Coordinates of C-alpha atoms in Angstrom, one line a residue:
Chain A
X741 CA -39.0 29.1 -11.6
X742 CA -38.3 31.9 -10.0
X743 CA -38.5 31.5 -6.5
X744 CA -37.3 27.6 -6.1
X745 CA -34.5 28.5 -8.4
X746 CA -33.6 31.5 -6.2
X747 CA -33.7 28.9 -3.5
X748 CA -31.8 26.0 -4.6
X749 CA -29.1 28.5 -5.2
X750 CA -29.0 29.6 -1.4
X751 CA -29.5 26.1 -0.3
X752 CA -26.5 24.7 -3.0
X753 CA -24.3 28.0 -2.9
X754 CA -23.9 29.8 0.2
X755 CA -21.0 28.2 2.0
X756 CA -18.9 28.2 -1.6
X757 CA -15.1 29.0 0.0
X758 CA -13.4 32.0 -1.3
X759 CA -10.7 30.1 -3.2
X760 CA -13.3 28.6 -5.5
X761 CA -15.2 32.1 -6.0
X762 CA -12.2 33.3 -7.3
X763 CA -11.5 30.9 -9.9
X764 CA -15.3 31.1 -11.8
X765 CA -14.3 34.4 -13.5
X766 CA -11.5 32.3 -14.9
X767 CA -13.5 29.2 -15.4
X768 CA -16.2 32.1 -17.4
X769 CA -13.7 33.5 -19.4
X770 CA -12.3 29.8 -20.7
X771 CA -15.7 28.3 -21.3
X772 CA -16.8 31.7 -22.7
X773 CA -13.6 31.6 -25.5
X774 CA -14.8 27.4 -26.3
X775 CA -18.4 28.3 -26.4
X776 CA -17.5 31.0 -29.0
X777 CA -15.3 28.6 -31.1
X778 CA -18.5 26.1 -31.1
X779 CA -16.3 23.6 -29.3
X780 CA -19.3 21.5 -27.7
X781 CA -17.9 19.4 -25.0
X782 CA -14.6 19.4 -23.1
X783 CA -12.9 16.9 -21.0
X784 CA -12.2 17.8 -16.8
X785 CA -8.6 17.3 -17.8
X786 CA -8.3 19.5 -20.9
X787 CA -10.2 22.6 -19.2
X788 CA -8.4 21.8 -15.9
X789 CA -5.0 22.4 -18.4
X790 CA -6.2 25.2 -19.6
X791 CA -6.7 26.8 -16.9
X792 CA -3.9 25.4 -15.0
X793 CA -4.9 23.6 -12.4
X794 CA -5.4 19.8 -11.8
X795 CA -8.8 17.6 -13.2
X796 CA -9.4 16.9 -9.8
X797 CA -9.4 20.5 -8.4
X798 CA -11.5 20.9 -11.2
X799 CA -14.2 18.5 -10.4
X800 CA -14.1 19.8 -6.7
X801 CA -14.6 23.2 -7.9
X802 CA -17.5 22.3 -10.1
X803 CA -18.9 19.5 -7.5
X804 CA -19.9 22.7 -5.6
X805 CA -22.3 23.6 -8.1
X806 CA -24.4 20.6 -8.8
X807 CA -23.4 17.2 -11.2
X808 CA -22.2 18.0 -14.7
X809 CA -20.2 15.9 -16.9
X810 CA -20.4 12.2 -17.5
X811 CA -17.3 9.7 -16.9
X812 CA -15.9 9.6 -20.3
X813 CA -18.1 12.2 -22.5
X814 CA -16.5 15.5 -20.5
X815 CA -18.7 18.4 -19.7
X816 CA -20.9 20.3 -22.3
X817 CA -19.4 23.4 -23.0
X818 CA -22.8 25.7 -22.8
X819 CA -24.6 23.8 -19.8
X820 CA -21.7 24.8 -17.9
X821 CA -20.7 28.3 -19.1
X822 CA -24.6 29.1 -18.3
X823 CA -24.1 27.7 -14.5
X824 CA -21.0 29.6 -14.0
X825 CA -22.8 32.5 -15.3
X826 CA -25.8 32.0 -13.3
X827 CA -23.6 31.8 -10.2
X828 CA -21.8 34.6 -10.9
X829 CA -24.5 37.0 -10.9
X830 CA -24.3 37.4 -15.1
X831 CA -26.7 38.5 -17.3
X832 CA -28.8 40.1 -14.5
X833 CA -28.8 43.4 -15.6
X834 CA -27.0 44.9 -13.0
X835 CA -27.3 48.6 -13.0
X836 CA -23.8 50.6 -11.7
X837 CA -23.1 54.5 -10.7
X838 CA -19.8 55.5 -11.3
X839 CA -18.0 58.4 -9.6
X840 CA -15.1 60.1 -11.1
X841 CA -15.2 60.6 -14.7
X842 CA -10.9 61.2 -15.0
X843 CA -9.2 58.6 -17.4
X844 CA -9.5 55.4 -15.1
X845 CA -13.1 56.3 -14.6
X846 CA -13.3 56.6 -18.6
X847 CA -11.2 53.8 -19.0
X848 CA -13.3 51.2 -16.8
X849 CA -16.6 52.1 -18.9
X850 CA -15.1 50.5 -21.4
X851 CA -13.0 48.2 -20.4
X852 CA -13.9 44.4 -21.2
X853 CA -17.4 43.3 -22.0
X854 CA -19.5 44.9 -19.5
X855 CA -22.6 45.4 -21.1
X856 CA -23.3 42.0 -22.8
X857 CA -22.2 40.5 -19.6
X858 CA -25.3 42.3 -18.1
X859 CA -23.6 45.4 -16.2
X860 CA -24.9 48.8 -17.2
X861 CA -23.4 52.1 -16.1
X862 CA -26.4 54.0 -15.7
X863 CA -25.0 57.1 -14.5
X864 CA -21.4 59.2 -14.4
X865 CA -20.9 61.6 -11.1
X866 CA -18.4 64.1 -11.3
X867 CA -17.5 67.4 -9.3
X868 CA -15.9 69.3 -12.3
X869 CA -17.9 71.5 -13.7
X870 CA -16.3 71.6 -17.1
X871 CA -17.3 67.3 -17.1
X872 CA -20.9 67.6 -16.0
X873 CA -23.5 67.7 -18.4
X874 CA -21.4 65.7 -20.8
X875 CA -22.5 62.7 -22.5
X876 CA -19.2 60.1 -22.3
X877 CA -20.5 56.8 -24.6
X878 CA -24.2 56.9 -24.0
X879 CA -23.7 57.6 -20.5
X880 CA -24.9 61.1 -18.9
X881 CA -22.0 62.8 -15.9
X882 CA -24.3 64.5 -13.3
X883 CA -22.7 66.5 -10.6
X884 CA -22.0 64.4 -7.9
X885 CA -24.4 67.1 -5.5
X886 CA -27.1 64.9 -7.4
X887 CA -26.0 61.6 -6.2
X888 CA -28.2 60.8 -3.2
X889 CA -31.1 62.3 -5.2
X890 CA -30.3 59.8 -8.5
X891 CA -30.1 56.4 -6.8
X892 CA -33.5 57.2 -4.6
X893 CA -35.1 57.4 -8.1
X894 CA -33.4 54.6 -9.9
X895 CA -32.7 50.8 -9.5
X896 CA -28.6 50.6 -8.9
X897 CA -26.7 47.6 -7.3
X898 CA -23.1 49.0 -7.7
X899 CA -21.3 52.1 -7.1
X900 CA -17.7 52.2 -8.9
X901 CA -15.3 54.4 -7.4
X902 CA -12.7 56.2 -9.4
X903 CA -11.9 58.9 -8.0
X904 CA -8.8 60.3 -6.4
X905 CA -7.9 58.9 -2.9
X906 CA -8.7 61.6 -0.9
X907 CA -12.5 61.6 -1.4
X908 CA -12.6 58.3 -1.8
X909 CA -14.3 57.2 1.4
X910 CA -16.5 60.5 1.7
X911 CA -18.0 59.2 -1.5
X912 CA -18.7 55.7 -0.4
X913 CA -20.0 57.1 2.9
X914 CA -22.4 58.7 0.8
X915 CA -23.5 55.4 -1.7
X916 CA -23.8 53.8 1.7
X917 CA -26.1 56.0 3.2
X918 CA -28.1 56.0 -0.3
X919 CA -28.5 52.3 0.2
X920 CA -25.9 50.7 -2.4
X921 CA -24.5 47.1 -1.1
X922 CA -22.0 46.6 -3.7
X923 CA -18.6 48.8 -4.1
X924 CA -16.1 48.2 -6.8
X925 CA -13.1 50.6 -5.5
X926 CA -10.2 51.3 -7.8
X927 CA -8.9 54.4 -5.3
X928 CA -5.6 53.3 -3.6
X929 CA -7.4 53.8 -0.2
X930 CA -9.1 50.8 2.4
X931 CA -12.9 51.9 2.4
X932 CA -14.4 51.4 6.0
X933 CA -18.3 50.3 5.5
X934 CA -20.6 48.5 7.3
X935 CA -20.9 44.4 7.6
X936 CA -23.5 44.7 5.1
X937 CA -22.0 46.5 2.0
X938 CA -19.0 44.5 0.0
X939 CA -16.4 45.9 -1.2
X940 CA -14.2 44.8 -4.2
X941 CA -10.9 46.9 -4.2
X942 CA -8.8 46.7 -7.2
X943 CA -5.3 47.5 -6.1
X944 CA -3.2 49.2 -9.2
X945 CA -0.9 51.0 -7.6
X946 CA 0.1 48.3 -4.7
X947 CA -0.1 45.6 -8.1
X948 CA 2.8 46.9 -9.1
X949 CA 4.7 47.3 -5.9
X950 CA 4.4 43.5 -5.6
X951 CA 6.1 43.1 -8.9
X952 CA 9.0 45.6 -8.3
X953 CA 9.3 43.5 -5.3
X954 CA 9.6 40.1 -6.9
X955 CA 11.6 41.4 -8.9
X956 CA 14.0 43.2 -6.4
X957 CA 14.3 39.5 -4.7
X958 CA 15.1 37.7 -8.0
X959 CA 17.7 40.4 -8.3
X960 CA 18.5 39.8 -5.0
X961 CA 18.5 35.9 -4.7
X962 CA 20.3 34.9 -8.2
X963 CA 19.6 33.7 -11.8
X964 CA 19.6 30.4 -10.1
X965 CA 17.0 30.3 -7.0
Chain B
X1204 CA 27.3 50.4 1.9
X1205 CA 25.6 49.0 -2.1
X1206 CA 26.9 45.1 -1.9
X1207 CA 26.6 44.6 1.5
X1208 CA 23.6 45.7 1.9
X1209 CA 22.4 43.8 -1.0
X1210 CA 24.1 40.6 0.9
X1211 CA 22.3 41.4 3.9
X1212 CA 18.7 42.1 1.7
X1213 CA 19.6 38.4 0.3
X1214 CA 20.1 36.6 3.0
X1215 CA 17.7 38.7 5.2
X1216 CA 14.2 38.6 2.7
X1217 CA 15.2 35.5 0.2
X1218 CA 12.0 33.6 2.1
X1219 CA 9.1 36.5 2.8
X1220 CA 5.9 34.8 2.8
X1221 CA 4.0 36.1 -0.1
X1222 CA 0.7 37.1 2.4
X1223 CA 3.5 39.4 4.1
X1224 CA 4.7 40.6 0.7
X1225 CA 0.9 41.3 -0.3
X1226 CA 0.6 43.5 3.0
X1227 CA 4.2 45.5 2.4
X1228 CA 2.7 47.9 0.3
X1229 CA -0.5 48.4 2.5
X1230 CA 1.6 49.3 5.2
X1231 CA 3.4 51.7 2.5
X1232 CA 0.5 53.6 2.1
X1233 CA -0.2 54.4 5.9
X1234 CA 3.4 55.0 6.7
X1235 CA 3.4 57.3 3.5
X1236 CA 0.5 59.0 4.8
X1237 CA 1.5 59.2 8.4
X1238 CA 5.0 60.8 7.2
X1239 CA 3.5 63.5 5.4
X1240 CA 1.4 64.1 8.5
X1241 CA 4.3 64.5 10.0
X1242 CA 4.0 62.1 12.9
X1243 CA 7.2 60.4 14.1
X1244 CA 6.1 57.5 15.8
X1245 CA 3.6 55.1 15.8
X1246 CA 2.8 52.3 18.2
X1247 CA 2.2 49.1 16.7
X1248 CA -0.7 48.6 17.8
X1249 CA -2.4 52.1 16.1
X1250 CA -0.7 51.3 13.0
X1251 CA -2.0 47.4 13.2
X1252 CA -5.3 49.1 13.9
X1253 CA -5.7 51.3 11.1
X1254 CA -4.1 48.8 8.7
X1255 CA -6.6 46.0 10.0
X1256 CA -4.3 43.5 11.5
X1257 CA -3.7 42.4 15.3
X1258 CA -0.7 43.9 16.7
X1259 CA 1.3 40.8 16.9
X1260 CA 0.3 39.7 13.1
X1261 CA 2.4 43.2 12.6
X1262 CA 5.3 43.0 15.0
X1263 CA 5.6 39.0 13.1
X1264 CA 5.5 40.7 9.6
X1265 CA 7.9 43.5 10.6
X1266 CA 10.2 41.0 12.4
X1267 CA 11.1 39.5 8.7
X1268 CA 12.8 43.3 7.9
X1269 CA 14.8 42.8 10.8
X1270 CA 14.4 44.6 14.3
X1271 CA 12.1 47.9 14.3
X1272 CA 10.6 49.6 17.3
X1273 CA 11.5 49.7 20.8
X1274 CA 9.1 48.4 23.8
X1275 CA 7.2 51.1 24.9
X1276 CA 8.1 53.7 22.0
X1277 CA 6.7 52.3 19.5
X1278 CA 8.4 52.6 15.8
X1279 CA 9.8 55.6 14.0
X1280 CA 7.7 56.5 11.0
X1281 CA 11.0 57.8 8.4
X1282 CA 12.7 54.8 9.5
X1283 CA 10.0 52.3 9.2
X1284 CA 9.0 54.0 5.6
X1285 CA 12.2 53.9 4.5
X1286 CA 12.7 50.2 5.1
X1287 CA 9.7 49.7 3.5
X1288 CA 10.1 51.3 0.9
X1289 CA 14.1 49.9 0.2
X1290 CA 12.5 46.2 0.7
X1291 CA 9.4 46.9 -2.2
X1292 CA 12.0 48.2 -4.6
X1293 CA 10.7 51.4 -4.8
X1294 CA 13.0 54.3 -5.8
X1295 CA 15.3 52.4 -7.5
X1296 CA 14.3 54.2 -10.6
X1297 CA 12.2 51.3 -12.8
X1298 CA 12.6 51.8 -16.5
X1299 CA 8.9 50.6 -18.0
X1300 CA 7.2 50.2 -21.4
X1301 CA 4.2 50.3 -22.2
X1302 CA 2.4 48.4 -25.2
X1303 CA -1.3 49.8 -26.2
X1304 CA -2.0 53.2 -25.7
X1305 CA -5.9 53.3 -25.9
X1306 CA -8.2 54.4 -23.0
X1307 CA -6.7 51.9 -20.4
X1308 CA -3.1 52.8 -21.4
X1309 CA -3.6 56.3 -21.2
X1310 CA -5.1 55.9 -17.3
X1311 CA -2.4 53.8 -16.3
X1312 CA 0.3 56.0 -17.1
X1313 CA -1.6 58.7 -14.6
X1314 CA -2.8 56.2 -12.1
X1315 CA -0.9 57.0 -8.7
X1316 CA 2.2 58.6 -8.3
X1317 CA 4.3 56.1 -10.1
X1318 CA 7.0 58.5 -10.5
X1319 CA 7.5 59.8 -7.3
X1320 CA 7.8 56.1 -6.6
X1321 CA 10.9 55.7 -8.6
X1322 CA 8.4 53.7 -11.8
X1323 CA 9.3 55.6 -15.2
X1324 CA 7.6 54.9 -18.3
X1325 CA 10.2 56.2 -20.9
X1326 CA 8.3 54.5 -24.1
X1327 CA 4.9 53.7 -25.5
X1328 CA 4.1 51.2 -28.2
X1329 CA 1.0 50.7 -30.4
X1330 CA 0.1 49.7 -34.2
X1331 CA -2.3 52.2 -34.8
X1332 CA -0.7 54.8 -37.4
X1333 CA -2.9 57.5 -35.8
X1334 CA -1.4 57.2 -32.4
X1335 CA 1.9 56.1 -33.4
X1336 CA 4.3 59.8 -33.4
X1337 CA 1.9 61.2 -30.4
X1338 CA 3.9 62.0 -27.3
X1339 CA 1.1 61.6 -24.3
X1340 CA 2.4 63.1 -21.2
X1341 CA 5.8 63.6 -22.6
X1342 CA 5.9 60.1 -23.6
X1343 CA 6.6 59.3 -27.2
X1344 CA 4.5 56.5 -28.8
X1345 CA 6.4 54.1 -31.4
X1346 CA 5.2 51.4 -33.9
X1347 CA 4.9 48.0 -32.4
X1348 CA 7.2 47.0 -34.6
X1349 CA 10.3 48.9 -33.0
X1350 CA 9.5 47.0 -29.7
X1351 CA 12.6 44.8 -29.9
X1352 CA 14.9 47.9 -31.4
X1353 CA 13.9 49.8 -28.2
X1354 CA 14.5 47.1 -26.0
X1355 CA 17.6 46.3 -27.1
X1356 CA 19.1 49.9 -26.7
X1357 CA 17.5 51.2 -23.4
X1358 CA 17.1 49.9 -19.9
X1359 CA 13.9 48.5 -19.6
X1360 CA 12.4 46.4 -16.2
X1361 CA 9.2 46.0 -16.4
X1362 CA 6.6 46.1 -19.6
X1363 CA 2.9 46.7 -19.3
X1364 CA 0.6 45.1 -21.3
X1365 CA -2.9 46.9 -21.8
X1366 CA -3.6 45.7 -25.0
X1367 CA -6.3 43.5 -26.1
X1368 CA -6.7 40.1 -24.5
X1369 CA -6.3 38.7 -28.4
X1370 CA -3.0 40.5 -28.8
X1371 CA -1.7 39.7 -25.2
X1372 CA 0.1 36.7 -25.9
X1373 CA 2.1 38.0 -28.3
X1374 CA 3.0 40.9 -26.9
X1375 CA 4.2 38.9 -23.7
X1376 CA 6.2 36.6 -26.3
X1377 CA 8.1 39.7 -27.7
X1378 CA 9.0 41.0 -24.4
X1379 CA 10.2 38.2 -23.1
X1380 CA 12.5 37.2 -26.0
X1381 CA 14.4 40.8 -25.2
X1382 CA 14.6 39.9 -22.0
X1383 CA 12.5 41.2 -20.2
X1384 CA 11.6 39.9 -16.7
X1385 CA 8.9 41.6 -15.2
X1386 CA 5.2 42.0 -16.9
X1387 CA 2.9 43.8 -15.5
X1388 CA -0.6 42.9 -17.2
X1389 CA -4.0 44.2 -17.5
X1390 CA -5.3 42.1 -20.7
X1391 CA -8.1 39.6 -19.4
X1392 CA -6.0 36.7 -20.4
X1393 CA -3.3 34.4 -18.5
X1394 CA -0.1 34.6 -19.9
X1395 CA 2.3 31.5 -20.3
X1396 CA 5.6 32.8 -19.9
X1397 CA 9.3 30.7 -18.7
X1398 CA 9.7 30.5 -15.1
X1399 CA 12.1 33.1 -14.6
X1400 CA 9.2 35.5 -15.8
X1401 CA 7.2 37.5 -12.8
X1402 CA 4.0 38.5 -14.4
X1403 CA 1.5 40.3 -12.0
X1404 CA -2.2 40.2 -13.1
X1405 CA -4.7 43.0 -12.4
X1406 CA -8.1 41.3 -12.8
X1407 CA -10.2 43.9 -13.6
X1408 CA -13.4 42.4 -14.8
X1409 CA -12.8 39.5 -12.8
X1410 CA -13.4 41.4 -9.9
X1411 CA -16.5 42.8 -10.7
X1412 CA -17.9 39.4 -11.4
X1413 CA -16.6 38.5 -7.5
X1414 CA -18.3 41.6 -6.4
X1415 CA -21.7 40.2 -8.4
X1416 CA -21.3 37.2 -7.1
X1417 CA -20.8 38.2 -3.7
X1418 CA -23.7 40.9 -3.6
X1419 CA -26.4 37.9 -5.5
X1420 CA -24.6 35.4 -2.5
X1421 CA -25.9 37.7 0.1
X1422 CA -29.2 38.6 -1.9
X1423 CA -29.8 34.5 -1.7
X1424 CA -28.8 34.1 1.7
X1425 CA -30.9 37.4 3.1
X1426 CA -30.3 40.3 4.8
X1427 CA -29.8 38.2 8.1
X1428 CA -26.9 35.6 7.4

């Protein structure tokens, strides 16, 4: 099933707008939280609550990905969490390099469900000596002069940068070069790569400079605007 | 010059689009960097350039701060910065608490030079007896359960919530009811608060399932589309 599976998806899933990309990480994490309470079926309007948006945004979003649900019985609850997962690249095993082993780097191995949602951190890189050679949950640190050399000899889709700004882009230079498509940056710095590599950015920092700023209007505009 | 110029921010930024909002603190960053380089002017269209954006999607976004730059001189770097800078809030010396001090916690309070940036965390909060007492970067940690007792006798902004998504809601609940206004949240979980709540949302694993989905996107469509 392979191969006409592989192909349906590209015929059924390449023009899926951005908006709706977005929301199937929040469509996972609802239908992921039903499926573990056993909850077997839900209605387009109750997951559409849920999540906050209207049933007919809902079926839109979903109408993108083939026909599920039946007028009047809802949709089932695992046929659907499996399709969002399927679209989303889950349970792949996805193998990831990491570079910079400071707290955000130690904090992102573990944070959320990684592994049982098929991403595996194969490999730390570090330039501190005193951090190379450990072990930091499972995972080995190599120093980073061993980079190019590790990911010829290993299968890896993702390279996760955490590492301070001012390297940031020498370090993705370098997964580029080695042949690595997918970047998930958390350095508060705008990577320049080639057409062909994504790049997800998360933006701490600049987060919460949009708050202070909301803020700073509500202040600003009233209690009652 | 402190209520009129609050007046004049009022009536002057009560209706910034939020896409220009999103882009203040990217042009932050490049101003920040360009003032430490020392350079005092800019034209707009090297600064639209290294930002990303055409020249006149800058001079628009820039024309909501009121009038900067001169034809033909381009704009001065402090002054731009500063404006910048006044219009995210920043240096207006943001009291913040923090609620779960594990690994994610812990990075957070290092991430970026919040303090330079005017962001303070003066307390953490957690329930686990071995980490309540500790003082972490010259931040004490307190039980969970003197959250509202803190609140109540210290000037607090903004909380951040880097507990677990199962606690998240709760947490939220507790720091709203002491009135605070700004959340700043890293659980995986949306929170309900009232609308006179701003809660920003850093989606950490939901980006990395964009990035999957992106890279198996482009796997499906080949290397040519």
């Amino acid at each position: 099933m392979g191969n006409e599976s592989g192909q349906n998806f590209q015929r059924r899933h390449q023009q899926i707008p951005l908006a709706v990309i977005k929301r199937l990480p929040v469509y996972h994490r609802y239908l992921s939280d039903l499926h573990q309470k056993e909850v077997a079926r839900i209605s387009s309007s109750e997951l559409a609550a849920k999540i906050g948006i209207t049933a007919s945004q809902l079926r839109q979003d979903l109408s993108w990905f083939g026909s599920f649900g039946q007028q009047g019985y809802g949709y089932r609850v695992d046929e659907l969490l499996r399709e969002v997962s399927r679209i989303l690249g889950l349970n792949q095993n996805i193998g990831m390099v990491l570079v910079g082993a400071g707290r955000l780097g130690r904090a992102i191995i573990h944070y959320a469900n990684f592994k049982r949602r098929g991403f595996h951190t194969k490999a730390i890189f570090d330039n501190n000596p005193e951090i190379v050679g450990q072990i930091i949950d499972g995972i080995p640190v190599y120093d980073i002069s061993e980079l190019e050399n590790y990911l010829k000899n290993h299968s890896i889709q993702i390279g996760v940068i955490t590492t301070p700004a001012t390297v940031a882009q020498e370090v993705a230079d370098r997964l580029v070069r080695s042949g690595i498509k997918g970047i998930w940056n958390f350095a508060p710095v705008s990577l320049k790569v080639p057409d062909d590599v994504i790049v997800e950015h998360v933006h701490i920092g600049e987060s919460l400079m949009v708050l202070s700023m909301k803020l700073q209007q509500r202040k600003a505009s009233g209690p009652d605007s």
